[in-house]
Coordinates of C-alpha atoms in Angstrom, one line a residue:
X562 CA -8.4 -7.4 21.0
X563 CA -11.1 -9.9 19.9
X564 CA -11.9 -7.5 17.1
X565 CA -8.3 -7.5 15.9
X566 CA -8.4 -11.3 15.9
X567 CA -11.7 -11.3 14.0
X568 CA -10.0 -9.2 11.2
X569 CA -7.3 -11.8 10.9
X570 CA -9.4 -15.0 10.8
X571 CA -12.5 -13.5 9.2
X572 CA -11.4 -14.3 5.6
X573 CA -13.0 -16.5 3.0
X574 CA -9.8 -18.4 2.4
X575 CA -9.6 -19.5 6.1
X576 CA -13.1 -19.7 7.4
X577 CA -16.6 -20.8 6.1
X578 CA -18.7 -18.1 4.4
X579 CA -21.2 -17.8 7.3
X580 CA -18.3 -17.2 9.8
X581 CA -16.8 -14.6 7.5
X582 CA -20.1 -12.6 7.3
X583 CA -20.4 -12.6 11.0
X584 CA -16.8 -11.9 11.8
X585 CA -16.6 -9.0 9.3
X586 CA -19.6 -7.3 10.9
X587 CA -17.7 -7.3 14.2
X588 CA -15.0 -5.2 12.7
X589 CA -17.1 -2.0 12.7
X590 CA -19.7 -2.9 15.3
X591 CA -17.8 -2.5 18.5
X592 CA -19.7 -0.8 21.4
X593 CA -20.0 2.9 20.5
X594 CA -18.9 5.7 22.9
X595 CA -22.0 7.8 23.9
X596 CA -22.4 11.0 22.0
X597 CA -22.1 13.2 25.0
X598 CA -18.6 11.8 25.6
X599 CA -17.7 12.1 21.9
X600 CA -18.8 15.8 22.1
X601 CA -16.5 16.4 25.1
X602 CA -13.6 14.8 23.4
X603 CA -14.2 16.9 20.2
X604 CA -14.5 20.2 22.1
X605 CA -11.4 19.5 24.2
X606 CA -9.3 18.4 21.3
X607 CA -10.4 21.0 18.7
X608 CA -10.8 23.9 21.2
X609 CA -14.3 24.9 19.8
X610 CA -17.8 23.7 20.3
X611 CA -19.3 21.2 17.9
X612 CA -21.8 23.8 16.8
X613 CA -19.1 26.3 15.9
X614 CA -17.3 23.8 13.5
X615 CA -20.1 21.8 12.0
X616 CA -23.4 22.7 10.4
X617 CA -24.6 19.2 11.0
X618 CA -23.1 16.3 13.0
X619 CA -24.7 12.8 12.9
X620 CA -24.8 11.5 16.5
X621 CA -25.1 7.9 15.4
X622 CA -21.7 6.7 14.3
X623 CA -21.2 5.2 10.8
X624 CA -19.1 2.5 12.5
X625 CA -17.3 1.7 15.7
X626 CA -14.1 -0.4 15.9
X627 CA -11.7 -1.3 18.6
X628 CA -9.9 2.0 18.9
X629 CA -12.2 4.7 17.5
X630 CA -15.6 5.4 15.9
X631 CA -16.5 7.6 12.9
X632 CA -19.3 10.1 12.4
X633 CA -20.5 11.8 9.3
X634 CA -20.7 15.6 9.5
X635 CA -21.0 18.8 7.4
X636 CA -18.6 21.7 7.9
X637 CA -19.9 25.3 8.3
X638 CA -18.7 27.7 5.6
X639 CA -17.9 25.6 2.6
X640 CA -20.5 23.0 3.6
X641 CA -18.2 20.0 2.8
X642 CA -19.2 16.6 3.9
X643 CA -16.5 15.1 6.2
X644 CA -15.9 12.0 8.3
X645 CA -14.8 12.6 11.9
X646 CA -12.8 9.9 13.6
X647 CA -12.9 10.0 17.5
X648 CA -10.8 7.8 19.8
X649 CA -12.6 5.8 22.4
X650 CA -11.7 6.6 26.0
X651 CA -9.5 4.0 27.7
X652 CA -8.4 2.2 24.5
X653 CA -4.8 1.8 25.7
X654 CA -6.0 -1.1 27.8
X655 CA -5.6 -3.0 24.5
X656 CA -1.9 -3.2 25.3
X657 CA -2.6 -5.5 28.3
X658 CA -4.5 -7.8 25.9
X659 CA -1.6 -8.0 23.5
X660 CA 0.8 -9.0 26.2
X661 CA -1.5 -11.8 27.2
X662 CA -1.6 -12.9 23.5
X663 CA 2.3 -12.9 23.5
X664 CA 2.2 -15.4 26.5
X665 CA -0.2 -17.6 24.5
X666 CA 2.1 -17.4 21.5
X667 CA 5.0 -18.6 23.5
X668 CA 2.9 -21.6 24.7
X669 CA 1.7 -22.4 21.1
X670 CA 5.2 -22.5 19.8
X671 CA 5.8 -25.6 22.0
X672 CA 3.0 -27.5 20.2
X673 CA 2.9 -28.8 16.6
X674 CA 2.6 -25.2 15.2
X675 CA 6.2 -24.7 14.0
X676 CA 6.2 -21.0 13.5
X677 CA 7.8 -18.1 15.2
X678 CA 4.5 -16.7 16.6
X679 CA 6.1 -14.6 19.3
X680 CA 7.8 -12.3 16.7
X681 CA 4.4 -11.9 15.1
X682 CA 2.8 -10.7 18.3
X683 CA 5.7 -8.3 19.0
X684 CA 5.0 -6.6 15.6
X685 CA 1.3 -6.5 16.5
X686 CA 2.1 -4.7 19.7
X687 CA 4.1 -2.1 17.9
X688 CA 1.5 -1.6 15.2
X689 CA -1.4 -1.3 17.6
X690 CA 0.6 1.2 19.7
X691 CA 0.9 3.4 16.6
X692 CA -2.9 3.4 16.1
X693 CA -3.5 5.6 19.2
X694 CA -1.9 8.7 17.5
X695 CA -4.2 10.2 14.8
X696 CA -1.6 12.8 13.9
X697 CA 0.7 10.0 12.8
X698 CA -2.3 8.5 10.9
X699 CA -3.0 11.8 9.1
X700 CA 0.7 12.1 8.0
X701 CA 0.6 8.5 6.7
X702 CA -2.6 9.1 4.7
X703 CA -1.1 12.2 3.1
X704 CA 2.2 10.5 2.3
X705 CA 0.5 7.5 0.7
X706 CA -2.0 9.7 -1.2
X707 CA 0.9 11.8 -2.6
X708 CA 2.9 8.7 -3.6
X709 CA 0.1 7.0 -5.5
X710 CA -0.9 10.2 -7.3
X711 CA 2.7 11.0 -8.3
X712 CA 3.5 7.5 -9.5
X713 CA 0.4 7.0 -11.7
X714 CA -1.5 8.9 -14.3
X715 CA -4.5 8.1 -12.2
X716 CA -4.2 6.7 -8.7
X717 CA -5.4 3.1 -8.6
X718 CA -7.2 3.8 -5.3
X719 CA -8.9 6.8 -3.7
X720 CA -7.3 8.1 -0.5
X721 CA -9.3 10.6 1.6
X722 CA -7.9 14.1 2.0
X723 CA -7.0 15.2 5.5
X724 CA -8.2 18.5 7.0
X725 CA -4.9 19.4 8.5
X726 CA -6.2 22.1 10.9
X727 CA -8.6 19.5 12.4
X728 CA -6.2 16.8 13.5
X729 CA -5.0 15.9 17.0
X730 CA -3.8 12.8 18.7
X731 CA -7.4 11.7 19.4
X732 CA -9.5 13.4 16.6
X733 CA -9.1 13.2 12.8
X734 CA -11.3 15.0 10.3
X735 CA -11.1 14.0 6.7
X736 CA -12.9 14.1 3.3
X737 CA -16.0 11.9 3.1
X738 CA -15.9 9.4 0.3
X739 CA -19.2 7.7 -0.6
X740 CA -19.3 4.1 -1.6
X741 CA -20.5 0.6 -0.7
X742 CA -18.5 -1.9 1.4
X743 CA -16.7 -4.3 -0.8
X744 CA -18.5 -7.3 0.7
X745 CA -21.8 -5.8 -0.4
X746 CA -20.6 -5.7 -4.0
X747 CA -22.5 -8.9 -5.0
X748 CA -25.7 -7.6 -3.6
X749 CA -25.2 -4.3 -5.4
X750 CA -24.6 -6.1 -8.7
X751 CA -27.8 -8.2 -8.3
X752 CA -29.8 -5.0 -7.4
X753 CA -28.8 -3.6 -10.8
X754 CA -30.3 -6.7 -12.6
X755 CA -26.9 -8.1 -13.4
X756 CA -26.3 -11.9 -13.0
X757 CA -23.6 -12.1 -10.2
X758 CA -22.1 -15.1 -12.2
X759 CA -22.1 -13.3 -15.5
X760 CA -19.0 -12.2 -17.5
X761 CA -19.8 -8.5 -16.8
X762 CA -19.9 -9.1 -13.0
X763 CA -16.7 -11.1 -13.2
X764 CA -14.9 -8.4 -15.2
X765 CA -16.0 -5.7 -12.7
X766 CA -14.7 -7.7 -9.7
X767 CA -11.4 -8.4 -11.5
X768 CA -10.9 -4.7 -12.3
X769 CA -11.6 -3.8 -8.7
X770 CA -9.1 -6.4 -7.4
X771 CA -6.5 -5.4 -10.0
X772 CA -6.7 -1.7 -8.8
X773 CA -6.4 -2.6 -5.2
X774 CA -3.5 -5.0 -5.6
X775 CA -1.7 -2.7 -8.0
X776 CA -1.8 0.0 -5.3
X777 CA -0.4 -2.5 -2.8
X778 CA 2.4 -3.7 -5.1
X779 CA 3.5 -0.1 -5.7
X780 CA 3.4 0.8 -2.0
X781 CA 5.2 -2.3 -0.7
X782 CA 7.8 -2.8 -3.5
X783 CA 8.5 0.7 -4.7
X784 CA 8.0 2.9 -1.6
X785 CA 8.2 0.4 1.2
X786 CA 5.6 2.6 3.1
X787 CA 2.2 1.0 2.9
X788 CA -1.3 0.7 4.3
X789 CA -1.2 -2.5 6.3
X790 CA -4.8 -3.2 7.1
X791 CA -6.9 -4.0 3.9
X792 CA -9.7 -5.9 5.7
X793 CA -13.1 -5.6 4.0
X794 CA -14.3 -2.8 6.4
X795 CA -11.6 -0.5 5.1
X796 CA -12.5 -0.8 1.4
X797 CA -15.3 1.0 -0.4
X798 CA -16.4 0.6 -4.0
X799 CA -17.3 4.0 -5.4
X800 CA -19.0 5.4 -8.5
X801 CA -17.4 4.1 -11.7
X802 CA -16.0 1.1 -9.8
X803 CA -13.3 3.2 -8.2
X804 CA -11.8 1.7 -5.0
X805 CA -11.4 3.8 -1.9
X806 CA -8.9 2.7 0.8
X807 CA -9.7 3.9 4.3
X808 CA -8.2 3.9 7.8
X809 CA -4.4 4.5 7.9
X810 CA -3.9 3.7 11.5
X811 CA -1.8 0.6 10.6
X812 CA 1.0 1.5 8.2
X813 CA 4.4 0.0 7.8
X814 CA 7.7 1.5 6.6
X815 CA 9.9 -1.3 5.4
X816 CA 13.7 -0.9 5.4
X817 CA 15.2 -1.2 1.9
X818 CA 16.8 -4.5 2.9
X819 CA 13.4 -6.1 3.5
X820 CA 11.7 -4.3 0.6
X821 CA 14.3 -5.5 -1.9
X822 CA 14.5 -8.9 -0.3
X823 CA 10.7 -9.3 -0.7
X824 CA 11.0 -8.1 -4.3
X825 CA 13.4 -11.0 -4.9
X826 CA 10.9 -13.4 -3.2
X827 CA 8.1 -12.1 -5.5
X828 CA 10.1 -12.9 -8.5
X829 CA 10.8 -16.4 -7.1
X830 CA 7.1 -17.0 -6.5
X831 CA 6.0 -15.7 -9.9
X832 CA 8.7 -17.8 -11.7
X833 CA 8.1 -20.9 -9.5
X834 CA 11.8 -20.9 -8.8
X835 CA 12.6 -22.9 -5.6
X836 CA 16.3 -22.0 -5.5
X837 CA 15.6 -18.3 -5.7
X838 CA 13.0 -18.7 -3.0
X839 CA 15.5 -20.3 -0.7
X840 CA 18.0 -17.5 -1.4
X841 CA 15.3 -14.9 -0.6
X842 CA 14.5 -16.6 2.7
X843 CA 18.2 -16.1 3.8
X844 CA 18.2 -12.5 2.5
X845 CA 15.0 -11.7 4.5
X846 CA 16.2 -13.4 7.7
X847 CA 13.6 -16.2 7.6
X848 CA 15.2 -19.2 9.3
X849 CA 13.7 -22.6 8.6
X850 CA 14.5 -26.2 9.5
X851 CA 13.2 -29.3 7.7
X852 CA 14.0 -32.9 7.2
X853 CA 11.4 -33.5 4.5
X854 CA 12.1 -34.7 1.0
X855 CA 12.0 -32.1 -1.7
X856 CA 12.9 -29.4 0.8
X857 CA 13.4 -26.7 -1.8
X858 CA 10.0 -27.3 -3.4
X859 CA 8.4 -27.2 0.0
X860 CA 10.1 -23.9 0.8
X861 CA 8.7 -22.5 -2.4
X862 CA 5.2 -23.8 -1.5
X863 CA 5.5 -22.3 2.0
X864 CA 6.5 -18.9 0.4
X865 CA 3.5 -19.0 -1.8
X866 CA 1.2 -19.9 1.2
X867 CA 2.6 -17.0 3.2
X868 CA 3.2 -14.4 0.5
X869 CA 0.9 -15.0 -2.5
X870 CA -2.8 -14.6 -2.9
X871 CA -3.4 -17.6 -5.3
X872 CA -4.9 -20.8 -3.9
X873 CA -3.6 -24.2 -5.1
X874 CA -5.8 -25.8 -7.8
X875 CA -9.0 -27.3 -6.5
X876 CA -8.6 -25.6 -3.0
X877 CA -11.3 -23.3 -1.8
X878 CA -10.1 -22.8 1.7
X879 CA -6.6 -22.9 3.2
X880 CA -5.9 -25.4 5.9
X881 CA -2.5 -24.1 7.0
X882 CA -2.0 -26.7 9.8
X883 CA -3.2 -29.8 8.1
X884 CA -0.6 -32.7 7.9
X885 CA 0.3 -32.1 4.3
X886 CA 0.7 -28.3 4.8
X887 CA 4.2 -26.8 4.2
X888 CA 3.8 -25.1 7.5
X889 CA 3.7 -28.5 9.2
X890 CA 6.6 -29.9 7.2
X891 CA 8.9 -26.9 7.7
X892 CA 9.7 -25.3 11.0
X893 CA 9.9 -21.4 10.8
X894 CA 12.3 -20.8 13.6
X895 CA 12.8 -17.1 13.1
X896 CA 10.6 -14.6 11.2
X897 CA 11.5 -10.9 11.0
X898 CA 8.9 -8.9 13.0
X899 CA 8.8 -6.1 10.4
X900 CA 7.8 -8.6 7.7
X901 CA 4.6 -9.7 9.5
X902 CA 2.8 -6.6 8.1
X903 CA 3.5 -7.8 4.6
X904 CA 2.4 -11.3 5.4
X905 CA -0.8 -10.1 7.0
X906 CA -1.6 -7.7 4.1
X907 CA -1.2 -10.4 1.5
X908 CA -3.4 -12.8 3.6
X909 CA -6.1 -10.1 3.8
X910 CA -5.8 -9.5 0.0
X911 CA -6.2 -13.3 -0.5
X912 CA -9.3 -13.3 1.6
X913 CA -10.7 -10.5 -0.6
X914 CA -9.9 -12.3 -3.8
X915 CA -11.6 -15.5 -2.6
X916 CA -14.6 -13.5 -1.3
X917 CA -14.9 -12.1 -4.8
X918 CA -14.7 -15.5 -6.4
X919 CA -11.3 -14.8 -8.1
X920 CA -8.2 -17.0 -7.8
X921 CA -5.6 -14.4 -8.3
X922 CA -1.8 -14.3 -7.9
X923 CA -0.5 -11.0 -6.6
X924 CA 3.1 -12.3 -7.2
X925 CA 2.4 -12.5 -11.0
X926 CA 0.9 -9.0 -11.0
X927 CA 3.7 -7.6 -8.9
X928 CA 6.5 -9.2 -11.0
X929 CA 7.2 -6.1 -13.2
X930 CA 7.0 -3.8 -10.1
X931 CA 9.5 -6.0 -8.3
X932 CA 11.8 -6.0 -11.4
X933 CA 11.7 -2.2 -11.5
X934 CA 12.4 -1.9 -7.8
X935 CA 15.4 -4.2 -8.0
X936 CA 16.7 -2.6 -11.3
X937 CA 16.5 1.0 -9.8
X938 CA 18.4 -0.3 -6.8
X939 CA 21.1 -1.9 -9.0
X940 CA 20.1 -5.3 -7.8
X941 CA 18.6 -6.9 -10.9
X942 CA 21.5 -8.9 -12.3
X943 CA 19.7 -11.5 -14.4
X944 CA 17.3 -10.1 -16.9
X945 CA 16.9 -13.6 -18.3
X946 CA 14.7 -13.0 -21.3
X947 CA 14.3 -10.4 -23.9
X948 CA 10.6 -10.2 -23.0
X949 CA 11.5 -9.3 -19.4
X950 CA 14.0 -6.6 -20.6
X951 CA 11.4 -5.1 -23.0
X952 CA 8.7 -5.1 -20.2
X953 CA 11.0 -3.4 -17.7
X954 CA 12.3 -0.7 -20.1
X955 CA 8.7 0.0 -21.3
X956 CA 7.7 0.7 -17.7
X957 CA 10.7 3.0 -17.1
X958 CA 10.0 4.9 -20.3
X959 CA 6.4 5.5 -19.4
X960 CA 7.5 7.2 -16.2
X961 CA 9.6 9.8 -18.1

């Protein structure tokens, strides 16, 4: 459970850089299961010996996280390089940890933290429970891969192919995608003799972030089914600056009511519209209470703190519980459990953008996607400007 918490707080917008570097390394450096145990699991799950399936199998894992570890291998026959994900024995003990965290959340809600933390931990319990089933993960990976490739001339991110005849609840074999971890991007740029502060480096980082957030905007707002764990350990930068998105253990399938309600909130944030933001809170089932002046403006600021990646001007690190924070001024008394995955995903994307040195608004990038989602659902009643109409119809025509 400590590793899960490290993923949440180990972000450049919430913690100092030195902390982030240390916390991120924890995410794929959990104690590894010995290879003889891994071999027993593989042979039991796949029904054949390791030597019958693989020409080569690296005993040292590429990484080990809280639920599983991954090994590089080469198949016999077509000699494809693959990644083999193997579940640690005894990982279901994590569910005891999450129940302890729920008790702590109930205690914290009695303090100055005016947020429905218990609902957040209930959603965490549900999501972590899903991670124990690799067959579910394989299906999610294929569903997202198909959606992104069908909705774009070129998918904004690479998604590994699953080897469908080598998937069980505890073992998952997939295509190997080579790349460097996103947090090593600065070092890689410097190795190539490029000034990390140069315009070339900034453009490369912006394009990488744009590809990643475009994929998330499409998944969340158009499909509702999305990868919900974009921490740095799950993102690789590949040849040609392509972005690979790994690990589909945590995915979320939003009901249309929340998907479209969130689309309305995206428009409110992008347009800086406090009245629309307040209406979106009600639609989403977010219940707030406040006695502060300028309540509508504070509700908009709270929405942007929770659901946008852009930091306020002059702010390098969020301090969500400082006295002048919207979270301290407005009590969030009820927060839909299912919306937590969206909140967490946006916060992880914000951490990535700050880590890359880019102050970037996903709400502004997602505005046309939100408009399209609402229009197709018959929910976009106020195409206020000709520019907005033209932008939407251009998007729709491109799809035909």
